[in-house]
mmCIF file of C-alpha atoms and ligand atoms in Angstrom:
data_model
loop_
_atom_site.group_PDB
_atom_site.id
_atom_site.type_symbol
_atom_site.label_atom_id
_atom_site.label_comp_id
_atom_site.label_asym_id
_atom_site.label_seq_id
_atom_site.Cartn_x
_atom_site.Cartn_y
_atom_site.Cartn_z
ATOM 1 C CA MET A 669 -24.670 -21.146 -56.669
ATOM 2 C CA ASN A 670 -26.762 -18.581 -54.742
ATOM 3 C CA ALA A 671 -26.536 -17.820 -50.987
ATOM 4 C CA GLU A 672 -29.290 -20.292 -50.096
ATOM 5 C CA GLU A 673 -27.618 -23.068 -52.051
ATOM 6 C CA PHE A 674 -24.270 -22.413 -50.313
ATOM 7 C CA ARG A 675 -25.981 -22.655 -46.907
ATOM 8 C CA ALA A 676 -27.847 -25.826 -47.855
ATOM 9 C CA ARG A 677 -24.644 -27.418 -49.160
ATOM 10 C CA LEU A 678 -22.855 -26.733 -45.879
ATOM 11 C CA VAL A 679 -25.703 -28.223 -43.824
ATOM 12 C CA LEU A 680 -25.720 -31.323 -46.020
ATOM 13 C CA GLU A 681 -21.975 -31.713 -45.571
ATOM 14 C CA LEU A 682 -22.286 -31.389 -41.784
ATOM 15 C CA ARG A 683 -25.070 -34.015 -41.710
ATOM 16 C CA GLY A 684 -22.681 -36.289 -43.623
ATOM 17 C CA GLU A 685 -20.077 -35.715 -40.894
ATOM 18 C CA GLY A 686 -22.431 -36.934 -38.174
ATOM 19 C CA ILE A 687 -24.144 -33.714 -37.086
ATOM 20 C CA TYR A 688 -27.746 -34.709 -36.368
ATOM 21 C CA ASP A 689 -29.010 -31.945 -34.026
ATOM 22 C CA ASP A 690 -31.673 -30.182 -36.106
ATOM 23 C CA ARG A 691 -31.766 -27.024 -33.954
ATOM 24 C CA LEU A 692 -28.020 -26.679 -34.383
ATOM 25 C CA LEU A 693 -28.173 -27.242 -38.151
ATOM 26 C CA GLU A 694 -30.941 -24.655 -38.378
ATOM 27 C CA ALA A 695 -28.784 -22.146 -36.475
ATOM 28 C CA ILE A 696 -25.840 -22.845 -38.799
ATOM 29 C CA GLU A 697 -28.059 -22.264 -41.814
ATOM 30 C CA ARG A 698 -29.441 -19.078 -40.281
ATOM 31 C CA VAL A 699 -26.257 -17.311 -39.073
ATOM 32 C CA PRO A 700 -24.677 -15.472 -42.033
ATOM 33 C CA ARG A 701 -21.071 -16.725 -41.782
ATOM 34 C CA ASP A 702 -20.091 -14.235 -44.526
ATOM 35 C CA MET A 703 -20.644 -11.421 -41.966
ATOM 36 C CA PHE A 704 -17.890 -12.896 -39.765
ATOM 37 C CA VAL A 705 -15.300 -13.532 -42.488
ATOM 38 C CA PRO A 706 -12.832 -10.834 -43.659
ATOM 39 C CA ARG A 707 -13.350 -9.404 -47.133
ATOM 40 C CA PRO A 708 -10.482 -11.272 -48.884
ATOM 41 C CA PHE A 709 -12.013 -14.627 -47.881
ATOM 42 C CA GLN A 710 -15.651 -13.860 -48.733
ATOM 43 C CA HIS A 711 -15.669 -16.393 -51.558
ATOM 44 C CA GLN A 712 -14.926 -19.123 -48.982
ATOM 45 C CA ALA A 713 -17.374 -17.952 -46.312
ATOM 46 C CA TRP A 714 -19.692 -20.943 -46.771
ATOM 47 C CA ASP A 715 -16.934 -23.509 -47.267
ATOM 48 C CA ASN A 716 -16.289 -26.002 -44.502
ATOM 49 C CA VAL A 717 -12.891 -24.475 -43.655
ATOM 50 C CA ALA A 718 -11.281 -22.376 -40.909
ATOM 51 C CA LEU A 719 -10.292 -18.893 -42.153
ATOM 52 C CA PRO A 720 -7.962 -16.155 -40.875
ATOM 53 C CA ILE A 721 -9.427 -13.208 -38.938
ATOM 54 C CA ASP A 722 -7.630 -10.191 -37.431
ATOM 55 C CA CYS A 723 -5.001 -10.423 -34.641
ATOM 56 C CA GLY A 724 -3.568 -13.650 -36.118
ATOM 57 C CA GLN A 725 -6.631 -15.656 -35.028
ATOM 58 C CA THR A 726 -9.098 -17.845 -36.924
ATOM 59 C CA ILE A 727 -12.815 -18.340 -37.380
ATOM 60 C CA SER A 728 -13.210 -22.060 -36.757
ATOM 61 C CA GLN A 729 -14.191 -24.621 -39.369
ATOM 62 C CA PRO A 730 -18.002 -25.071 -39.364
ATOM 63 C CA ALA A 731 -17.556 -28.835 -38.786
ATOM 64 C CA VAL A 732 -15.598 -28.087 -35.600
ATOM 65 C CA VAL A 733 -18.137 -25.484 -34.441
ATOM 66 C CA ALA A 734 -20.872 -28.074 -35.053
ATOM 67 C CA ARG A 735 -19.072 -30.995 -33.317
ATOM 68 C CA MET A 736 -18.273 -28.959 -30.230
ATOM 69 C CA THR A 737 -21.721 -27.358 -30.021
ATOM 70 C CA GLN A 738 -23.487 -30.697 -30.457
ATOM 71 C CA ALA A 739 -21.310 -32.158 -27.690
ATOM 72 C CA LEU A 740 -22.608 -29.445 -25.318
ATOM 73 C CA GLU A 741 -26.160 -30.901 -25.478
ATOM 74 C CA LEU A 742 -27.711 -27.454 -25.132
ATOM 75 C CA ASP A 743 -31.254 -26.536 -24.318
ATOM 76 C CA GLU A 744 -32.949 -23.150 -24.419
ATOM 77 C CA ARG A 745 -32.934 -22.697 -20.613
ATOM 78 C CA MET A 746 -29.159 -22.861 -20.214
ATOM 79 C CA LYS A 747 -26.645 -20.201 -19.276
ATOM 80 C CA VAL A 748 -23.442 -20.690 -21.275
ATOM 81 C CA LEU A 749 -19.922 -19.314 -20.915
ATOM 82 C CA GLU A 750 -17.800 -19.115 -24.072
ATOM 83 C CA ILE A 751 -14.054 -18.481 -23.939
ATOM 84 C CA GLY A 752 -12.563 -16.993 -27.128
ATOM 85 C CA THR A 753 -15.208 -14.845 -28.853
ATOM 86 C CA GLY A 754 -13.004 -14.420 -31.951
ATOM 87 C CA SER A 755 -15.216 -13.262 -34.822
ATOM 88 C CA GLY A 756 -18.407 -13.863 -32.802
ATOM 89 C CA TYR A 757 -19.618 -16.582 -35.195
ATOM 90 C CA GLN A 758 -19.751 -19.388 -32.625
ATOM 91 C CA THR A 759 -21.255 -16.944 -30.102
ATOM 92 C CA SER A 760 -24.029 -16.189 -32.520
ATOM 93 C CA ILE A 761 -24.782 -19.912 -33.062
ATOM 94 C CA LEU A 762 -24.883 -20.453 -29.278
ATOM 95 C CA SER A 763 -27.245 -17.514 -28.832
ATOM 96 C CA TYR A 764 -29.951 -19.363 -30.826
ATOM 97 C CA LEU A 765 -29.613 -22.506 -28.725
ATOM 98 C CA CYS A 766 -29.585 -21.351 -25.105
ATOM 99 C CA ARG A 767 -30.996 -18.688 -22.773
ATOM 100 C CA ARG A 768 -27.914 -16.493 -22.332
ATOM 101 C CA VAL A 769 -24.317 -16.466 -23.543
ATOM 102 C CA TYR A 770 -21.432 -14.851 -21.666
ATOM 103 C CA THR A 771 -18.366 -14.583 -23.883
ATOM 104 C CA ILE A 772 -14.790 -13.443 -23.182
ATOM 105 C CA GLU A 773 -12.109 -12.383 -25.701
ATOM 106 C CA ARG A 774 -8.585 -11.174 -24.979
ATOM 107 C CA HIS A 775 -8.147 -9.037 -28.135
ATOM 108 C CA ARG A 776 -10.013 -5.730 -27.871
ATOM 109 C CA GLU A 777 -10.189 -5.306 -31.650
ATOM 110 C CA LEU A 778 -11.819 -8.719 -32.155
ATOM 111 C CA LEU A 779 -14.215 -8.125 -29.281
ATOM 112 C CA GLN A 780 -15.373 -4.811 -30.741
ATOM 113 C CA GLN A 781 -15.891 -6.307 -34.196
ATOM 114 C CA ALA A 782 -17.792 -9.276 -32.739
ATOM 115 C CA GLU A 783 -19.980 -6.998 -30.615
ATOM 116 C CA SER A 784 -21.007 -4.905 -33.594
ATOM 117 C CA ARG A 785 -21.885 -8.021 -35.640
ATOM 118 C CA LEU A 786 -23.922 -9.451 -32.764
ATOM 119 C CA GLU A 787 -25.688 -6.108 -32.415
ATOM 120 C CA ALA A 788 -26.429 -6.001 -36.168
ATOM 121 C CA LEU A 789 -27.899 -9.507 -35.886
ATOM 122 C CA ARG A 790 -29.915 -8.444 -32.795
ATOM 123 C CA ARG A 791 -28.460 -11.167 -30.589
ATOM 124 C CA ARG A 792 -29.799 -9.609 -27.400
ATOM 125 C CA ASN A 793 -28.989 -12.557 -25.109
ATOM 126 C CA VAL A 794 -25.197 -12.154 -25.383
ATOM 127 C CA THR A 795 -22.949 -10.358 -22.886
ATOM 128 C CA ALA A 796 -19.334 -9.935 -23.986
ATOM 129 C CA ARG A 797 -16.250 -8.731 -22.189
ATOM 130 C CA LEU A 798 -12.519 -8.261 -22.632
ATOM 131 C CA GLY A 799 -10.207 -10.344 -20.477
ATOM 132 C CA ASP A 800 -8.400 -13.569 -19.793
ATOM 133 C CA GLY A 801 -11.065 -16.223 -20.209
ATOM 134 C CA SER A 802 -9.012 -18.892 -18.459
ATOM 135 C CA LYS A 803 -10.185 -17.232 -15.228
ATOM 136 C CA GLY A 804 -13.823 -17.634 -16.253
ATOM 137 C CA TRP A 805 -16.508 -15.171 -15.137
ATOM 138 C CA PRO A 806 -16.853 -15.791 -11.393
ATOM 139 C CA GLU A 807 -19.566 -13.109 -10.885
ATOM 140 C CA GLN A 808 -21.889 -15.029 -13.240
ATOM 141 C CA ALA A 809 -20.946 -18.580 -12.204
ATOM 142 C CA PRO A 810 -22.112 -21.297 -12.051
ATOM 143 C CA PHE A 811 -22.691 -22.106 -15.723
ATOM 144 C CA GLU A 812 -24.584 -25.077 -17.073
ATOM 145 C CA ARG A 813 -22.286 -25.176 -20.074
ATOM 146 C CA ILE A 814 -18.811 -23.857 -20.902
ATOM 147 C CA LEU A 815 -17.273 -23.856 -24.380
ATOM 148 C CA VAL A 816 -13.588 -23.078 -24.836
ATOM 149 C CA THR A 817 -12.613 -22.264 -28.424
ATOM 150 C CA ALA A 818 -8.826 -22.150 -27.958
ATOM 151 C CA ALA A 819 -6.549 -25.017 -26.914
ATOM 152 C CA ALA A 820 -5.656 -25.302 -23.221
ATOM 153 C CA ILE A 821 -2.647 -27.273 -21.966
ATOM 154 C CA ASP A 822 -4.860 -29.078 -19.478
ATOM 155 C CA ILE A 823 -8.446 -28.857 -18.215
ATOM 156 C CA PRO A 824 -8.556 -25.277 -16.861
ATOM 157 C CA PRO A 825 -9.306 -25.732 -13.130
ATOM 158 C CA ARG A 826 -10.872 -22.294 -12.717
ATOM 159 C CA LEU A 827 -13.327 -23.097 -15.492
ATOM 160 C CA SER A 828 -14.318 -26.554 -14.241
ATOM 161 C CA ALA A 829 -14.903 -24.952 -10.819
ATOM 162 C CA GLN A 830 -17.448 -22.597 -12.453
ATOM 163 C CA LEU A 831 -19.553 -25.465 -13.838
ATOM 164 C CA SER A 832 -22.763 -26.328 -12.019
ATOM 165 C CA VAL A 833 -23.098 -29.922 -10.803
ATOM 166 C CA GLY A 834 -24.188 -31.900 -13.888
ATOM 167 C CA GLY A 835 -22.731 -29.113 -16.055
ATOM 168 C CA VAL A 836 -20.655 -29.787 -19.158
ATOM 169 C CA MET A 837 -17.549 -28.117 -20.561
ATOM 170 C CA VAL A 838 -16.160 -28.793 -24.045
ATOM 171 C CA VAL A 839 -12.529 -27.799 -24.439
ATOM 172 C CA PRO A 840 -9.673 -28.545 -26.846
ATOM 173 C CA ILE A 841 -6.644 -29.829 -24.928
ATOM 174 C CA GLY A 842 -2.988 -30.036 -26.008
ATOM 175 C CA ASP A 843 -0.060 -27.668 -26.426
ATOM 176 C CA ASP A 844 1.119 -29.310 -29.664
ATOM 177 C CA PRO A 845 -1.206 -28.092 -32.477
ATOM 178 C CA GLU A 846 -0.626 -31.414 -34.264
ATOM 179 C CA ASN A 847 -1.784 -33.377 -31.259
ATOM 180 C CA GLN A 848 -4.874 -31.823 -29.685
ATOM 181 C CA ARG A 849 -8.079 -33.531 -28.578
ATOM 182 C CA ILE A 850 -11.583 -32.234 -27.933
ATOM 183 C CA VAL A 851 -12.471 -33.178 -24.383
ATOM 184 C CA ARG A 852 -15.903 -33.154 -22.744
ATOM 185 C CA VAL A 853 -15.858 -32.631 -18.990
ATOM 186 C CA ARG A 854 -18.976 -33.336 -16.925
ATOM 187 C CA ARG A 855 -18.982 -32.073 -13.369
ATOM 188 C CA GLN A 856 -20.319 -34.589 -10.821
ATOM 189 C CA GLU A 857 -20.897 -34.161 -7.070
ATOM 190 C CA ASP A 858 -17.591 -35.904 -6.407
ATOM 191 C CA GLY A 859 -15.342 -34.979 -9.344
ATOM 192 C CA LEU A 860 -15.147 -34.736 -13.124
ATOM 193 C CA ASP A 861 -16.104 -37.294 -15.798
ATOM 194 C CA ILE A 862 -13.979 -36.894 -18.904
ATOM 195 C CA ASP A 863 -14.670 -38.073 -22.490
ATOM 196 C CA ASP A 864 -12.273 -37.820 -25.419
ATOM 197 C CA LEU A 865 -14.179 -36.666 -28.517
ATOM 198 C CA GLY A 866 -11.341 -36.945 -31.014
ATOM 199 C CA PRO A 867 -8.639 -34.867 -32.698
ATOM 200 C CA VAL A 868 -8.805 -31.162 -33.511
ATOM 201 C CA LYS A 869 -6.510 -28.191 -34.253
ATOM 202 C CA PHE A 870 -6.902 -24.859 -32.441
ATOM 203 C CA VAL A 871 -4.962 -21.669 -31.707
ATOM 204 C CA PRO A 872 -3.715 -21.663 -28.094
ATOM 205 C CA LEU A 873 -5.594 -20.406 -25.052
ATOM 206 C CA VAL A 874 -3.269 -17.628 -23.886
ATOM 207 C CA SER A 875 -3.367 -16.962 -20.178
ATOM 208 C CA ASP A 876 -2.575 -13.603 -18.575
ATOM 209 C CA ARG A 877 1.117 -14.158 -18.024
ATOM 210 C CA ALA A 878 1.777 -14.499 -21.778
ATOM 211 C CA ALA A 879 -1.020 -12.216 -22.960
ATOM 212 C CA GLU A 880 -0.863 -8.650 -24.262
ATOM 213 C CA PRO A 881 -1.481 -6.054 -21.545
ATOM 214 C CA LEU A 882 -5.180 -5.800 -20.744
ATOM 215 C CA SER A 883 -6.285 -2.261 -20.101
ATOM 216 C CA GLY A 884 -10.015 -2.493 -19.746
HETATM 217 N N1 SAM B 1342 -15.123 -19.174 -31.859
HETATM 218 C C1 SAM B 1342 -14.459 -18.154 -32.636
HETATM 219 C C2 SAM B 1342 -15.210 -17.793 -33.881
HETATM 220 O O1 SAM B 1342 -16.298 -18.347 -34.107
HETATM 221 O O2 SAM B 1342 -14.723 -16.923 -34.615
HETATM 222 C C3 SAM B 1342 -13.048 -18.579 -32.981
HETATM 223 C C4 SAM B 1342 -12.185 -18.529 -31.829
HETATM 224 S S1 SAM B 1342 -10.461 -18.499 -32.226
HETATM 225 C C5 SAM B 1342 -10.175 -20.116 -32.780
HETATM 226 C C6 SAM B 1342 -9.821 -18.469 -30.563
HETATM 227 C C7 SAM B 1342 -10.028 -17.153 -29.861
HETATM 228 O O3 SAM B 1342 -9.652 -17.322 -28.499
HETATM 229 C C8 SAM B 1342 -9.148 -16.037 -30.407
HETATM 230 O O4 SAM B 1342 -9.937 -14.943 -30.762
HETATM 231 C C9 SAM B 1342 -8.219 -15.721 -29.246
HETATM 232 O O5 SAM B 1342 -7.851 -14.344 -29.191
HETATM 233 C C10 SAM B 1342 -9.056 -16.122 -28.058
HETATM 234 N N2 SAM B 1342 -8.315 -16.400 -26.824
HETATM 235 C C11 SAM B 1342 -7.173 -17.087 -26.664
HETATM 236 N N3 SAM B 1342 -6.832 -17.134 -25.359
HETATM 237 C C12 SAM B 1342 -7.807 -16.466 -24.684
HETATM 238 C C13 SAM B 1342 -8.020 -16.162 -23.319
HETATM 239 N N4 SAM B 1342 -7.185 -16.559 -22.355
HETATM 240 N N5 SAM B 1342 -9.106 -15.454 -22.995
HETATM 241 C C14 SAM B 1342 -9.992 -15.021 -23.937
HETATM 242 N N6 SAM B 1342 -9.820 -15.273 -25.255
HETATM 243 C C15 SAM B 1342 -8.750 -15.987 -25.626
#
């Protein structure tokens, strides 16, 4: 199978799993996932599986990236905050679907690798920084969309506060990796509407108290 056939196979599989957003499927076909996957796993880069990356983290399964991104209901005018840059793969997908992406990662090494991939792919509408994403990015708030790609124990209050009214956050919730749910939070004038979008498995969102020292 050549590179094009691998990409087409993945898109077909995602369609079969209920992904219908054509812009999103186009972005998935376009972003070279092999650039975000470590060398020993290159042969699986276009498989619908999560894979290990540095710092004990993972690049998410394409089906999970697709489900969560579709649930955001993005359009090209939106400003999006992403928590957990990881490899930068999901960031890159988002960058094709909205106006600007702000992304936060707590591991310097991962952030640097992601930034150089995003630069190589000329994703000019991405701003990345090191830090504890559970605090959000207050200087840039409010955001029309927030995507959290690590599991929180509960809906992070500082993130929901940085959503614009009508804004949507998609976040995995649950401290037991065997019992996590994807949750969609919509901010209303008078509170939050919450939808359960089904089971998932993510690495934990690590907040400052438990995190490695942040020095920049
Ligand atoms: N979306 C990423 C990708 O496409 O490669 C995968 C993200 S990985 C499942 C979760 C990431 O969240 C890890 O890189 C982890 O270091 C990061 N993370 C966990 N807690 C965080 C926090 N409080 N602030 C910022 N990043 C955090």
